[in-house]
Amino acid sequence: MSGVIAVMRRTLLSCTSLVQGGIAGAGAAGLVDISPAWATEPGLPERLIQTFTNLNRQDLTMLAMALGVLGFSVVCAILLMRTRVRADANEQRLRAEIRELQSEADRFRALLFAEPQVLISWSAGEDRPRISGDTALLLPQDAKQPLRILAFGTWLPPEPALQMDHAVDALRSAGEGFLLNLLTSSGRTVEAMGRAIGGQAIVRIRDLGGLRRDLAEMTLRHNSLREETEMLRAFAAAAPWPLWTRGSDGKLNFANAAYARATEAASATDAIERNLELLDSNDRLAMARMLNEHATFTARLPIVIGGERRIYDVHALRAAGGSAGIALDASEAVMLRQTMERMADAHRRTLDQLSSGVAVFDGRRRLAFYNDSYRRLWDLDRAFLDGNPDDSSVLDRLRAGRKLPEQPDFRAWKARLHEAYRANEAAKDVWYLPDGRALSIVTTPNPEGGVTYLFDDVTESLDLARRYDRLITVQRETLDSLTEAVAVFGSNGRAQLFNPAFARMWKLSPEALSQSPHIDTVEAWCKPLFDDDAAWQTIRNAVTGIDNRAAVPLKLERKDGSVLDCMTMPLPDGATMLTFHDITDSENVERALRERNDALEAADQMKVDFVHHVSYELRSPLTTIIGFAHLMNDPGTGPLTEKQAEYVNYITSSTDALLALTNNILDLATIDAGAMTLELGPVDVRKTIAAAAEGIQDRLARDHIILNVDVDPDIGNFIGDERRIIQVLYNLLANAAGFSPPDAVITVSARRTEHSVRFAVMDEGPGIPPEVKDKVFDWFESHANGSRHRGAGLGLSLVRSFVELHGGRVHFDSTVKRGTRVVCDFPLDRSAQRNAAE
C-alpha cells in the first residue's frame, strides 16, 4: 500500500508540474490569461495525498484511472496549442515568401517576353504542355488555339517539321537538348531551342531578325558547307583511287589512303610530310605544262605500285590556289579491251570459216566486214568489197548481174530491206534467185548501229524438206493401211501418232486420240476391255521411263476373248511405239496343239507305266519256268529222252531270251522314268570285255564268227557301273553278231584318251542305210537290212541310255555293205559321272 501511495505521489507531482508549466507557457504566448488559484495553492499535493491515503483500494484504482485520463487530456491540449502557434508563424513566413517570388517571377516574365517568342513546357508525368508567349508569331490566324503550335507541319515545311518532331521526342524521352534554325512556311526565320530544366522539358521558339537573322543564315550555310566538305573529304579519303591536291607552290597538301598505299607511305600524313610523288619526273613535267596551258590534264600512264606495273587513267585540273588530281586503275579496262580485240579477231576468223555468207554494214550503211562465203555466194570482186561500198551499191551491182529475185518495184523492195537499219528485232526472209537457188536471209540490227546480213543456201534443205514430207506421207499411208495397231507416245507420255487399226482394236474415238491424250487417259479408256493393272503398269513404265529403255513383249487376254500380242519399242528420239497384233486364232491353234501334246505325253507316260508293270508281271512266271527247266535238265531229277532234252533246251533258250528282253524293257522304263541309279566303282576293262563276250559265245560258235579283242596294255581301270558297262558291250556285240554273215570277224577295242575310255565294236555286216540312221537308237526300232537278225529294237536304246548315264556319248560310222563301227566314250572325270548318275 505504501508503494502505491508513493507512485500516486510522484504522479500527482508530475501532473501538477505539467499543468503549471502549460499554463505558464500559454500565458506567455497570450493564449491563456486565466490563472486559477487552485493550481498555485501551496500544500495541494500533500492534501491530495492525505486524502488518497484515507481511501480504500477500489477507490484508489478508480481515482488513479481518472487522474490518468485527466493528465493525458491536459498534455494533448498543451501540445495542440503549441502546434497551432508554430503553424501560424510558418504561414505568415510563407505568405511573405510567395509575395516576393511572385514579384520576382513577374520581373522575369517581363524580361523573358521582351522579344517575340513562344515557350512550351512539359512537366514530368504530364502529356498536356503549357504554352505561353506570342503564339501569333507562328499562328497568326489561330492565335486562340495555342496547341496548334505542336502540329509542326502547319507552320513548317515537311522536312523541318519532321526534324522538329524528332528533336522534341528526344528531349521529352531522353532529355537531349537541341538548337535549330528553321525557316517557316511563311518565310520567317525562327530559332527553336530545347532544354531539360528542373524536371521539365522546355522548348523556346523565337523570331530572328536583323543581325541575328543574318548570323543564323550564315550559320546554316556554314553548317551545310561544312557537312558537304566533310562528306567530300570522307569520300576522298575512303576512295579506292589515289586522290591528291597541291598548293600553288607544287607541294602536296592533301592525299588519301589509296595515294599513301600507291606511294608506299606509312599513312596519308606521312605522304604529305615527305611530299611523295606518284608519277615519274617526265609525266609530272608533262602534267604541269598541260595544266599551265589548258587547265586540265588527261592521260593513260603506266605506274609502278607495289612492284607491279599497272596502267592508270590520270586526270588533273587547275584550281584556285593549286591543283587536284585522281588516278583511276585502267589495267582491267586495257586488258578487257585487248581481250575484246582478240575476241573480235577470233570471231572474224570464225566467220571466215562459216559456210554461211556474212556481211556487216556500219551505221553509215557501208560494208565493214564480209567473209569469203559471202564473196563466193554472190561472186563479187574482192577489190570492190574491200573498198567499203555502201549497201545500195552492193544491191545495185547484184541486180545488174541478175543475182537478186525479180522485183516489180526494185526501189520499194530495197527501201523495205533497208528498214532493218531502223528496226529493233531481226527479220527473216527467203529469196528465190533466178538461177534456181533459194537463200535464207536474216537481217539483224546491230546495237552500235548498222545491220548484219546472214545468207544461207537452203536449196538442198528445202528439197530435203519436200522429200521428208513425201516420206512422212508415205509412212502415214503405210501405217493407216496396216492391220496391226500402232501408237506412238512421246517422252512426255502423250500420244503423238496412231493408225485407224489402233482406234478400231480398242474401240476408241479418233477425234479423242487426236487431242494427244496421256497414257493414263488412254489406259482409262481401254480398261473396259482389259483391266490388268500389272500389264498396264509395265506399259506405263515403258512409255514414261528414262533409264533402261528396252523392248518389252506382252500378251494381253481381253475380256471379249481376244488375245493381243503387244510390243513396246523405244525409239531414238525418246518416244515409245506400241504395237498390238491380234493373235486370237493363232492362240486358239496353239492351245489346241498344247492340249494335244499334253494328251500325247499322258499317253506316253501310260505306255511307260504299262511296259513297266507288264515287265514286272512277266518276270515272275519266266523265273518259275526257267527254274523248272533247269530242274528238269538236271541229271539228278531223272533221265530224259533225247527229244525231251531237246525240248527242255528250247524252253531254256527261249525263256532266257524272253527274260533278257523283259529286263531290257524294264531298264528302259526305269531310265525313262528317271529312277535308274548307277553303282559306281573301279571297272577292269579287260574283265568287262571278257564278261560281255562270254554271253555271245554260242552265237559266235554257231555262225563261225571270229571275235578280235584289241585292248591297250596300259589302259588300266576307270570309275563306272561295271554291270551296266558289261550290258552295253553285250548289246553291242550281240547286235554285231546278229548282223554279221557267217565266217565274219567282229572286232572290239578299248583305248584310253586324255579325258575318256573309248570302246569300239566293228562288224562286217550290211551297214545302216542313211534313211534309218536317225532312228537306230529309238525304242522298238528294228531293221533286218537283209540279215538274219531279228530283235525287239531295244539293244541300242539301252546302249545310249547307259552311256549317257555315265556322262558319255555314243556315235557310229556306217557304210552300206561294208559294216558298222559303234563307239562309246566313258569320261574319266568322276564329277561328270556323279552328275550323270544324279
GROMACS .gro file of N, CA and C in nm, residues 157 304 387 455 686 709 780 807:
model
   24
  157PRO      N    1   0.776   2.356  -9.323
  157PRO     CA    2   0.780   2.262  -9.436
  157PRO      C    3   0.797   2.118  -9.384
  304VAL      N    4   5.411   0.220 -11.142
  304VAL     CA    5   5.458   0.102 -11.069
  304VAL      C    6   5.410   0.115 -10.924
  387GLY      N    7   3.671  -0.200 -15.091
  387GLY     CA    8   3.654  -0.055 -15.099
  387GLY      C    9   3.543  -0.004 -15.010
  455PHE      N   10   2.342  -1.494 -14.491
  455PHE     CA   11   2.284  -1.563 -14.606
  455PHE      C   12   2.318  -1.712 -14.596
  686ARG      N   13   3.955 -10.516 -11.924
  686ARG     CA   14   3.972 -10.649 -11.985
  686ARG      C   15   3.865 -10.745 -11.933
  709VAL      N   16   3.978 -10.911 -12.994
  709VAL     CA   17   3.980 -10.817 -12.881
  709VAL      C   18   4.110 -10.740 -12.886
  780PHE      N   19   1.217  -9.987 -12.992
  780PHE     CA   20   1.143 -10.081 -13.079
  780PHE      C   21   1.169 -10.053 -13.228
  807GLY      N   22   2.764  -9.009 -11.835
  807GLY     CA   23   2.816  -8.881 -11.880
  807GLY      C   24   2.890  -8.890 -12.011
   0.00000   0.00000   0.00000
